[in-house]
Amino acid sequence: MSILIYADSNNGTLTKNAFEAANYGGQLAKSTGKNAVALVLGSASGLEELGNYGITKVLHFADAGLDSFDPQKISAVVAEAAKSEGADTIIFAHDYTGKSVAPRLSAKLDAGLVSGAIALPNGNTVKKAVFSGKAFAEIEITTATKIISVLPNALDKVVTGGSAEVVSFSCEIPSTGLKVKEVRKESTELSLTEADIVVSAGRGLKGPENWGMIEELAKVLGAATACSRPVADIGWRPHHEHVGQTGLAIRPNLYFAIGISGAIQHLAGVNGSKVIVVINTDAEAPFFKAADYGIVGDAFEVVPKLIEAIKSL
Amino acid sequence: MKILVCISKAPDTTAKITFTENNTKFNENGVQFIVNPYDEWYALVRGLELKEANGGTVTVLNVGKADNDPVIRKALAIGADDAVRIDADTVDALYVAKQIANYAKSEGYDMVLCGKETIDYNGSQVAGMVAELMNAPYVSLASKLDVNGNTATIEREIEGGVEVVEVATPFVLSAAKGMAEARIPNMRGIMAARSKPLNVVAAIDASNSTVVKGFSLPPAKSGCKMIDADNVAELVNLLHNEAKVI
Ligand SMILES: Cc1cc2nc3c(=O)[nH]c(=O)nc-3n(C[C@H](O)[C@H](O)[C@H](O)COP(=O)(O)OP(=O)(O)OC[C@H]3O[C@@H](n4cnc5c(N)ncnc54)[C@H](O)[C@@H]3O)c2cc1C
Ligand SMILES: Nc1ncnc2c1ncn2[C@@H]1O[C@H](COP(=O)(O)O)[C@@H](O)[C@H]1O
């Protein structure tokens, strides 16, 4: 038996989330005595690196037709690969790709899916966050084939230092009614969901002209920037920075909340962060209850000092 | 244009989350229920806008029991023409998807609009499953939808950007922020909703593939360490040496 890991690539390289999925699948394979096999679609290099996480074999389907994203085609290919490898468990990252492909595959194979897993399975039971991070659920998959998508940043990496054999793979690809017309990258900045550190600010900053210090703090930390919903709604910051229940959910190692009150809908998108730092003038701001470190103070005084202190680290 | 919008019922975003029956059931006591925000704000409203521009009908569909009816009426008040409730317990996502796909196929809709996820189980599952069961294209996390005859142009969120895709009808989509502006139902809409049809249909047989074994609440944070605003260097020191995150 084997475990098949879908490892996503972008512009010819494996994504950070591909390694997250490999890490999960590799650890699961080790504890269950199965083989961890990864599947990579499209032109991509550096695939042997997956061996670092316990992957022993990489199936590479390099056909150019798969470089443009079509979940219907990808799920068909994953199903074929799972069949040819005798995989009873299929792992995705719970990211933009996984959210499109894993449910399709689940319906195609009539296989139970747990999306957004935050821990390795206990038998057939998988833990995930529910109610926007306000609770956890233990969900048992009762079908013979099991699909799990892993929440990025949920599991510590275990580097095994092995090497993976890369073999080419191909199968028939169905024709579909979907055409990708254009891909627009909004920015070259660090993507919010992949960033280890996120610097986020809210209405407490008073206006868009004050974001210079937030961007500088992000820069010295190598962090991505985010914001609360009202800030995106009034157009101070771009919409793709909005985090929370109705925006992006993120789980960085470190989250700075500057001039954000900590409304429950905001917390829902960030409460999976490992460490939270809150800077707010109001000692009663609800965010302090969810924080690990806090400073009661004016962002306009604290942030410049913070930048200096980090620079001299 | 025949549009189907799938709506689920969700606890209000400020609801206190607790569990009963030995932590195996969500405690609905005192919880206010709403239409899942993505379904209402984005999928439903964009469906209504397309109908207003091109003619046609907007039907809302829910898989659930009779206690969902007040939430379904809210979608009618916002402007849907009629509603269908498939009378079933929502066993799991695949079960719900099988019910939706079976109904949607038999009625010949041009498009099935869903939300990007429900805010209770946070699955992001049902819409993709419905698409596979209908053998139709699926566009997830859509932020813009335009339809011209039998072709839809859709923008969807991807890592660090946007992708523009073209799909043929019928297709399935999950809606995210940007697709429309939320509408607030007015008095006329609320009155009209009372007399709009809410048809209850029987569920088809389908098996489940997952079982919820239990819930738990996150451990409380051990308390926030406060640092004096005049001693910012101490924060940097703690982040570096204690938390080891910078
Ligand atoms: C259904 C629903 C969904 C929602 N989804 C989201 C979501 O996804 N994401 C989200 O963020 N919100 C969401 N909201 C809105 C949420 O309820 C809050 O209104 C919002 O998060 C508040 O944003 P804020 O903290 O930036 O602003 P405010 O609440 O106005 O807080 C500003 C904070 O800045 C502090 N402050 C002021 N001056 C300074 C200074 N000089 N230095 C330091 N601190 C200062 C204040 O003390 C205050 O705590 C949602 C609401 C609803 C009803
Ligand atoms: N019981 C249900 N009835 C109708 N539509 C549903 C139901 N559950 C989920 N959906 C739709 O599927 C989307 C994704 O749900 P989920 O996979 O549970 O996150 C929701 O936003 C709804 O549009």
XYZ file of C-alpha atoms and ligand atoms in Angstrom:
635
model
C 0.000 0.000 0.000
C 1.112 3.515 -0.589
C 0.258 7.088 0.217
C 0.001 9.464 -2.716
C 0.934 13.095 -2.159
C -0.107 15.750 -4.643
C 2.830 18.186 -4.745
C 1.868 21.452 -6.412
C 4.311 23.463 -8.493
C 4.277 27.039 -9.661
C 6.477 28.544 -12.382
C 8.661 25.454 -12.518
C 9.330 25.012 -8.797
C 7.569 23.145 -6.039
C 5.523 25.382 -3.742
C 6.096 25.687 -0.016
C 2.773 23.886 0.411
C 4.012 20.982 -1.717
C 6.619 20.347 0.990
C 3.965 20.737 3.703
C 1.934 17.978 2.045
C 5.054 15.843 1.522
C 6.016 16.266 5.173
C 2.550 15.103 6.278
C 2.446 12.197 3.839
C 6.014 11.182 4.625
C 5.380 11.049 8.363
C 2.135 9.157 7.866
C 3.839 6.636 5.577
C 6.572 6.044 8.124
C 4.155 5.420 11.010
C 1.966 3.086 8.927
C 4.727 1.257 7.056
C 3.580 2.435 3.643
C 5.430 4.012 0.716
C 5.149 7.754 0.234
C 4.813 8.586 -3.464
C 4.495 12.155 -4.716
C 2.827 13.293 -7.926
C 4.036 16.432 -9.700
C 2.284 17.841 -12.784
C 3.728 20.251 -15.305
C 7.287 21.317 -15.969
C 9.105 21.546 -12.643
C 12.595 20.883 -11.361
C 14.178 20.101 -7.991
C 11.793 17.195 -7.410
C 14.440 15.042 -5.654
C 14.179 17.463 -2.717
C 10.900 15.797 -1.790
C 13.075 12.925 -0.555
C 14.012 15.098 2.413
C 10.527 14.494 3.792
C 10.322 10.744 3.400
C 9.064 10.590 -0.189
C 10.683 7.596 -1.894
C 9.270 8.018 -5.392
C 8.117 11.006 -7.436
C 5.772 10.529 -10.383
C 6.385 13.373 -12.798
C 3.797 14.109 -15.480
C 5.555 16.876 -17.362
C 3.055 17.306 -20.205
C 2.720 21.014 -20.901
C -1.069 20.807 -21.080
C -1.159 20.598 -17.298
C 0.728 23.826 -16.705
C -2.537 25.721 -16.845
C -4.816 24.938 -13.974
C -7.908 22.785 -14.453
C -9.135 20.887 -11.374
C -11.185 18.515 -13.519
C -8.076 17.367 -15.392
C -5.890 17.280 -12.302
C -8.353 15.180 -10.320
C -8.546 12.714 -13.207
C -4.756 12.387 -13.264
C -4.515 12.032 -9.477
C -7.133 9.267 -9.615
C -5.091 7.397 -12.243
C -1.871 7.807 -10.280
C -3.579 6.580 -7.091
C -4.798 3.511 -8.950
C -1.440 2.680 -10.500
C 0.344 3.073 -7.134
C -2.303 1.227 -5.129
C -2.691 4.274 -2.886
C -5.305 4.071 -0.149
C -4.581 7.562 1.167
C -4.195 10.746 -0.870
C -2.748 13.939 0.589
C -3.176 17.539 -0.597
C -2.277 20.899 0.898
C -5.412 22.815 1.893
C -4.520 25.746 -0.354
C -6.011 27.260 -3.515
C -5.165 24.126 -5.497
C -6.164 21.589 -2.864
C -9.499 23.304 -2.277
C -10.338 22.903 -5.973
C -9.028 19.411 -6.607
C -9.525 17.381 -3.395
C -13.350 17.665 -3.331
C -13.582 16.657 -6.993
C -11.393 13.641 -6.325
C -13.460 12.741 -3.269
C -16.626 12.603 -5.374
C -14.859 10.801 -8.225
C -13.524 8.009 -5.985
C -16.403 8.112 -3.489
C -13.684 8.543 -0.879
C -14.140 10.426 2.393
C -12.313 13.758 2.649
C -11.167 15.718 5.673
C -10.090 19.195 4.604
C -7.770 21.411 6.609
C -6.243 18.702 8.833
C -4.058 20.087 11.633
C -2.528 16.841 12.888
C -1.548 13.388 11.683
C -4.427 10.884 11.706
C -5.129 8.799 14.765
C -6.151 5.562 13.066
C -8.744 6.774 10.576
C -9.640 9.851 12.598
C -8.317 13.261 11.608
C -8.367 16.483 13.603
C -9.284 19.783 11.980
C -10.286 23.279 13.075
C -13.986 24.123 12.748
C -16.185 27.146 13.509
C -13.495 29.425 12.084
C -10.870 28.240 14.513
C -13.108 28.505 17.576
C -13.146 24.712 18.016
C -11.658 21.443 16.749
C -13.407 18.360 15.397
C -12.196 14.762 15.229
C -13.530 13.266 12.012
C -13.366 9.608 11.109
C -13.098 8.650 7.434
C -15.125 5.475 6.924
C -14.325 4.702 3.271
C -11.494 2.412 2.125
C -9.758 5.232 0.234
C -9.083 8.326 2.297
C -8.316 11.885 1.247
C -6.784 14.461 3.590
C -5.888 18.058 2.846
C -3.394 19.556 5.285
C -3.630 23.068 6.644
C -0.360 24.828 5.807
C 1.947 25.434 8.789
C 0.074 22.904 10.949
C 2.770 20.288 11.386
C 6.418 20.612 12.369
C 8.732 19.555 9.575
C 10.623 16.293 10.021
C 13.597 16.159 7.677
C 14.578 12.552 7.026
C 17.312 13.346 4.504
C 16.363 10.498 2.160
C 16.387 10.707 -1.605
C 13.504 10.289 -3.997
C 13.606 8.505 -7.323
C 11.913 10.579 -10.036
C 10.048 8.589 -12.681
C 7.948 9.933 -15.510
C 4.243 9.314 -15.470
C 1.496 9.862 -17.970
C -2.109 8.948 -18.520
C -5.034 10.107 -20.551
C -6.344 13.592 -19.738
C -10.056 14.248 -20.260
C -11.105 17.252 -22.296
C -13.108 19.771 -20.291
C -15.109 22.924 -20.814
C -12.618 25.171 -19.010
C -10.004 27.479 -20.542
C -7.529 29.605 -18.611
C -7.398 32.973 -20.396
C -5.024 34.933 -18.257
C -3.016 34.781 -15.035
C -2.350 38.058 -13.263
C 0.036 38.143 -10.343
C -1.112 41.024 -8.183
C 2.299 41.648 -6.752
C 5.747 40.216 -6.398
C 5.455 40.569 -2.645
C 5.562 37.568 -0.358
C 2.254 35.735 -0.461
C 0.222 36.110 2.690
C -0.731 32.469 3.192
C 2.852 31.262 2.774
C 4.555 33.912 4.924
C 6.163 32.867 8.218
C 5.703 36.354 9.664
C 2.761 38.683 8.999
C 2.514 42.338 10.009
C -1.121 43.440 10.098
C -2.709 46.788 10.876
C -6.213 48.128 11.376
C -8.305 51.241 11.654
C -6.116 52.438 14.531
C -3.644 53.650 11.906
C -6.038 56.456 10.932
C -5.269 56.567 7.211
C -3.502 54.910 4.260
C -0.681 57.456 4.361
C 0.482 55.898 7.637
C 1.252 52.443 6.233
C 4.858 53.335 5.416
C 6.048 52.194 8.851
C 4.007 48.967 8.588
C 5.659 48.147 5.272
C 9.046 48.975 6.694
C 8.489 46.741 9.716
C 7.430 43.955 7.343
C 10.530 44.546 5.267
C 13.002 44.289 8.138
C 11.291 41.079 9.273
C 10.932 39.557 5.799
C 7.204 39.503 6.504
C 4.016 39.873 4.455
C 1.492 42.641 5.223
C -2.189 42.166 6.080
C -5.074 44.290 7.335
C -8.469 44.183 9.025
C -11.634 44.176 6.974
C -12.744 47.816 7.387
C -9.319 48.927 6.206
C -9.750 46.975 2.961
C -13.401 48.020 2.642
C -12.614 51.745 2.784
C -9.793 51.213 0.305
C -6.812 52.041 2.516
C -5.277 48.695 1.577
C -5.861 46.199 -1.270
C -8.569 43.586 -0.780
C -6.185 40.648 -0.972
C -4.648 41.775 2.365
C -7.930 41.361 4.262
C -7.686 38.588 6.864
C -10.443 37.169 9.040
C -13.602 35.173 8.774
C -14.609 36.745 5.467
C -11.070 37.267 4.186
C -8.034 35.008 4.234
C -7.312 32.584 7.050
C -3.605 32.488 7.859
C -1.383 30.589 10.299
C 2.016 32.272 10.379
C 4.598 31.609 13.086
C 4.337 35.249 14.144
C 1.441 37.687 13.706
C 1.682 41.386 14.601
C -1.703 43.076 15.150
C -1.226 46.834 15.198
C -4.213 49.099 15.858
C -6.653 46.224 15.455
C -9.317 45.760 18.151
C -9.537 41.965 17.886
C -13.166 41.448 16.897
C -14.174 37.801 16.847
C -14.475 37.819 13.037
C -10.923 39.100 12.723
C -9.578 36.540 15.212
C -11.239 33.752 13.232
C -8.732 34.281 10.436
C -5.594 34.574 12.550
C -6.061 32.556 15.732
C -4.091 29.658 14.304
C -0.927 31.805 14.394
C 1.754 30.333 16.649
C 2.699 33.631 18.342
C 0.568 36.798 18.384
C 1.879 40.260 19.281
C -0.644 43.040 19.887
C 0.097 46.755 19.892
C -2.898 48.877 20.867
C -3.541 52.133 22.766
C -6.485 50.567 24.568
C -5.517 48.154 27.363
C -9.065 46.749 27.184
C -8.852 45.834 23.491
C -10.142 42.254 23.149
C -7.119 41.259 21.074
C -4.914 41.137 24.198
C -6.906 38.072 25.360
C -5.763 36.190 22.270
C -2.200 37.501 22.356
C 1.108 36.068 23.587
C 2.902 39.419 23.860
C 1.314 42.836 24.184
C 2.269 46.480 24.310
C -0.240 49.096 25.409
C 0.921 52.087 23.438
C 0.604 54.325 20.437
C 1.545 52.563 17.209
C 3.079 55.782 15.884
C 5.633 55.704 18.699
C 6.041 51.945 19.206
C 6.448 50.776 15.599
C 9.415 53.025 14.686
C 11.189 51.891 17.883
C 10.394 48.299 17.015
C 11.945 48.705 13.573
C 15.125 50.113 15.103
C 15.328 47.327 17.702
C 14.935 44.625 15.059
C 17.538 46.232 12.836
C 20.063 46.101 15.653
C 19.352 42.427 16.374
C -30.948 31.923 -17.530
C -31.701 29.259 -14.896
C -29.586 29.831 -11.818
C -29.341 27.575 -8.770
C -27.823 29.000 -5.584
C -26.906 26.528 -2.824
C -27.363 28.005 0.617
C -26.440 26.507 3.927
C -27.463 27.533 7.419
C -24.695 28.761 9.708
C -24.428 30.054 13.255
C -24.155 33.833 13.501
C -20.504 34.896 13.330
C -20.545 36.097 16.959
C -22.189 32.917 18.316
C -20.598 31.327 21.344
C -19.405 27.879 20.371
C -20.152 25.123 22.903
C -20.989 21.442 22.634
C -23.406 18.974 24.255
C -23.888 15.202 24.496
C -20.385 14.522 25.667
C -18.870 16.952 23.154
C -20.377 15.241 20.138
C -23.055 17.812 19.174
C -22.963 21.567 18.560
C -25.060 23.272 21.237
C -27.681 25.234 19.295
C -29.210 26.631 22.470
C -29.478 30.411 22.197
C -27.591 30.446 18.886
C -28.941 32.629 16.127
C -28.726 31.137 12.637
C -28.056 33.003 9.425
C -27.601 32.193 5.758
C -23.925 31.291 5.393
C -22.352 34.692 4.532
C -20.562 33.634 1.312
C -23.741 32.035 -0.018
C -25.866 35.089 0.723
C -23.557 38.044 0.127
C -21.797 36.805 -2.962
C -23.408 33.761 -4.648
C -27.036 34.787 -4.182
C -26.595 38.499 -4.886
C -24.525 37.871 -8.039
C -27.170 35.389 -9.193
C -29.839 38.051 -8.709
C -27.782 40.647 -10.594
C -27.357 38.268 -13.550
C -31.078 37.572 -13.584
C -31.880 41.282 -13.436
C -29.595 41.917 -16.391
C -30.452 38.885 -18.547
C -33.805 37.575 -17.359
C -34.364 34.081 -15.966
C -34.883 32.635 -12.529
C -32.929 32.246 -9.307
C -33.752 29.215 -7.176
C -32.168 28.708 -3.762
C -31.510 25.153 -2.630
C -30.848 23.877 0.867
C -30.261 20.376 2.116
C -31.642 20.210 5.633
C -34.611 19.719 7.911
C -37.650 21.938 8.441
C -35.909 24.040 11.104
C -33.901 25.583 8.234
C -37.017 27.167 6.718
C -36.668 30.600 8.416
C -33.148 30.915 7.005
C -34.379 29.876 3.547
C -37.105 32.539 3.747
C -34.398 35.117 4.302
C -32.851 34.219 0.947
C -36.300 34.593 -0.635
C -36.628 38.013 1.012
C -33.379 39.099 -0.608
C -34.888 38.266 -3.973
C -34.716 34.582 -4.974
C -37.792 33.512 -6.960
C -38.363 30.193 -5.249
C -36.722 27.746 -2.893
C -36.199 24.024 -2.672
C -35.343 22.148 0.491
C -34.152 18.590 0.155
C -35.443 17.049 3.340
C -32.450 15.352 4.932
C -30.021 15.539 7.793
C -26.731 16.944 6.554
C -24.771 13.769 7.155
C -21.519 14.922 5.564
C -20.295 16.979 2.609
C -20.344 14.155 0.061
C -23.869 13.189 1.105
C -25.040 16.800 0.706
C -23.256 17.092 -2.650
C -24.965 13.948 -3.953
C -28.353 15.426 -3.054
C -27.559 18.749 -4.730
C -26.067 17.188 -7.885
C -28.981 14.822 -8.332
C -31.466 17.672 -8.092
C -29.456 20.091 -10.251
C -28.971 17.542 -13.045
C -32.652 16.714 -13.227
C -33.657 20.373 -13.482
C -31.106 21.517 -16.072
C -29.617 24.650 -14.519
C -27.169 26.843 -16.425
C -25.066 27.359 -13.341
C -24.813 26.238 -9.735
C -23.480 28.946 -7.419
C -22.133 28.032 -3.973
C -20.222 29.856 -1.257
C -16.483 29.315 -0.779
C -17.036 27.526 2.515
C -19.485 27.210 5.358
C -18.365 29.071 8.447
C -19.166 26.147 10.771
C -17.337 23.167 9.266
C -15.053 25.247 7.026
C -15.031 22.423 4.523
C -14.690 24.057 1.088
C -15.892 20.691 -0.151
C -19.492 20.630 -1.325
C -19.178 22.779 -4.466
C -16.252 20.823 -5.956
C -18.004 17.540 -5.213
C -21.190 18.738 -6.915
C -19.173 19.700 -10.011
C -17.551 16.266 -10.225
C -20.892 14.500 -9.778
C -22.358 16.670 -12.561
C -19.229 16.167 -14.696
C -19.137 19.951 -15.037
C -16.294 22.484 -14.813
C -15.651 23.909 -11.355
C -14.201 27.308 -10.581
C -13.335 27.789 -6.923
C -12.933 31.047 -4.978
C -14.448 33.161 -7.715
C -14.311 36.911 -7.235
C -15.988 37.986 -10.500
C -18.579 36.356 -12.753
C -19.893 37.520 -16.119
C -22.053 35.475 -18.446
C -22.480 35.871 -22.173
C -24.797 33.308 -23.764
C -23.402 29.860 -22.997
C -20.018 31.103 -21.844
C -19.032 32.523 -18.479
C -15.912 34.537 -17.766
C -14.788 34.118 -14.191
C -11.965 35.555 -12.125
C -10.699 33.391 -9.320
C -8.213 33.890 -6.531
C -4.940 32.018 -6.809
C -1.774 32.227 -4.746
C -0.668 35.853 -4.963
C -2.937 36.836 -7.822
C -5.941 36.299 -10.020
C -6.689 33.850 -12.814
C -9.250 34.552 -15.530
C -11.016 31.477 -16.893
C -13.714 30.835 -19.446
C -16.165 27.984 -18.941
C -19.120 26.613 -20.835
C -22.481 26.258 -19.092
C -23.447 24.343 -17.068
C -20.734 24.994 -14.511
C -20.316 25.089 -10.732
C -18.636 27.921 -8.877
C -17.754 28.794 -5.300
C -18.057 32.479 -4.510
C -15.610 34.584 -2.520
C -15.396 38.252 -1.689
C -15.596 40.671 -4.579
C -18.309 38.936 -6.594
C -21.073 41.244 -5.376
C -22.031 43.683 -2.630
C -24.240 42.301 0.136
C -27.900 43.366 -0.033
C -30.151 44.038 2.919
C -33.704 42.732 2.497
C -36.360 45.462 2.525
C -39.902 45.294 3.900
C -41.398 44.510 0.502
C -38.987 41.652 0.007
C -39.745 40.259 3.446
C -43.518 40.413 2.785
C -43.129 38.855 -0.673
C -40.972 36.035 0.722
C -43.900 34.710 2.729
C -45.846 33.781 -0.390
C -42.971 32.550 -2.550
C -42.850 28.770 -3.083
C -40.616 26.709 -0.772
C -40.817 23.199 -2.174
C -39.754 20.291 -0.018
C -38.441 17.284 -1.910
C -37.388 13.865 -0.628
C -33.718 12.936 -0.350
C -32.145 10.201 -2.436
C -30.367 7.279 -0.796
C -26.691 7.972 -0.286
C -24.113 6.678 2.150
C -21.817 8.771 4.279
C -18.045 8.740 4.066
C -17.100 10.535 7.272
C -18.358 10.618 10.876
C -17.736 13.374 13.423
C -16.419 11.611 16.531
C -16.243 14.632 18.797
C -15.418 18.284 19.304
C -13.036 20.121 21.562
C -12.289 23.737 22.383
C -8.820 25.203 21.973
C -6.847 25.488 25.197
C -7.001 29.001 26.629
C -3.920 31.125 25.940
C -1.733 31.037 29.004
C -2.018 34.797 29.308
C -0.488 37.674 27.452
C 2.948 38.854 28.530
C 2.786 42.662 28.706
C 5.804 44.731 27.778
C 6.225 48.391 28.606
C 5.849 50.749 25.640
C 9.150 52.380 26.638
C 10.960 49.051 26.445
C 10.317 47.863 22.914
C 13.752 46.227 22.786
C 12.521 43.765 25.411
C 9.763 42.603 23.026
C 12.342 41.969 20.324
C 14.488 40.101 22.830
C 11.546 37.870 23.873
C 10.545 37.153 20.278
C 14.124 36.242 19.482
C 15.203 34.296 22.556
C 11.997 33.036 24.181
C 9.490 32.486 21.374
C 12.294 31.992 18.813
C 10.174 33.337 15.959
C 12.504 36.061 14.680
C -20.271 38.984 9.399
C -19.042 39.791 9.693
C -17.832 39.375 9.147
C -16.647 40.102 9.406
N -15.462 39.647 8.895
C -14.317 40.300 9.224
C -13.039 39.834 8.761
O -12.943 38.867 8.016
N -11.922 40.495 9.141
C -11.967 41.604 9.948
O -10.896 42.155 10.259
N -13.150 42.079 10.369
C -14.322 41.460 10.043
N -15.510 41.961 10.474
C -15.502 43.261 11.181
C -15.137 43.133 12.642
O -16.302 42.855 13.389
C -14.530 44.446 13.154
O -15.457 45.495 12.925
C -13.202 44.823 12.506
O -12.305 43.731 12.580
C -12.596 46.013 13.203
O -11.441 46.457 12.521
P -10.289 47.227 13.297
O -9.872 46.455 14.475
O -9.275 47.592 12.277
O -11.019 48.599 13.710
P -11.567 49.081 15.131
O -12.496 48.120 15.716
O -12.025 50.476 14.888
O -10.295 49.076 16.049
C -9.222 49.969 15.954
C -8.291 49.668 17.108
O -7.145 50.499 16.995
C -6.780 50.957 18.293
N -6.030 52.202 18.104
C -6.483 53.428 17.806
N -5.477 54.301 17.673
C -4.326 53.605 17.859
C -2.944 53.955 17.833
N -2.521 55.193 17.574
N -2.046 52.978 18.086
C -2.442 51.707 18.360
N -3.737 51.325 18.377
C -4.666 52.275 18.123
C -8.092 51.128 19.019
O -7.905 51.053 20.415
C -8.888 49.932 18.481
O -8.696 48.792 19.296
C -16.698 41.270 10.219
C -17.929 41.679 10.747
C -19.086 40.957 10.491
C -20.374 41.421 11.085
N -26.726 21.750 3.519
C -26.450 22.486 2.425
N -27.441 22.843 1.568
C -27.185 23.575 0.461
N -25.967 24.021 0.129
C -24.929 23.695 0.938
C -25.109 22.917 2.125
N -23.904 22.773 2.713
C -23.004 23.426 1.945
N -23.620 23.985 0.867
C -22.987 24.822 -0.196
O -21.637 24.428 -0.358
C -20.745 25.495 -0.020
C -19.487 24.963 0.621
O -19.785 24.283 1.817
P -18.708 23.449 2.640
O -18.130 22.459 1.712
O -19.486 22.809 3.753
O -17.699 24.451 3.146
C -21.583 26.415 0.858
O -21.090 27.738 0.837
C -22.953 26.280 0.213
O -23.081 27.078 -0.958
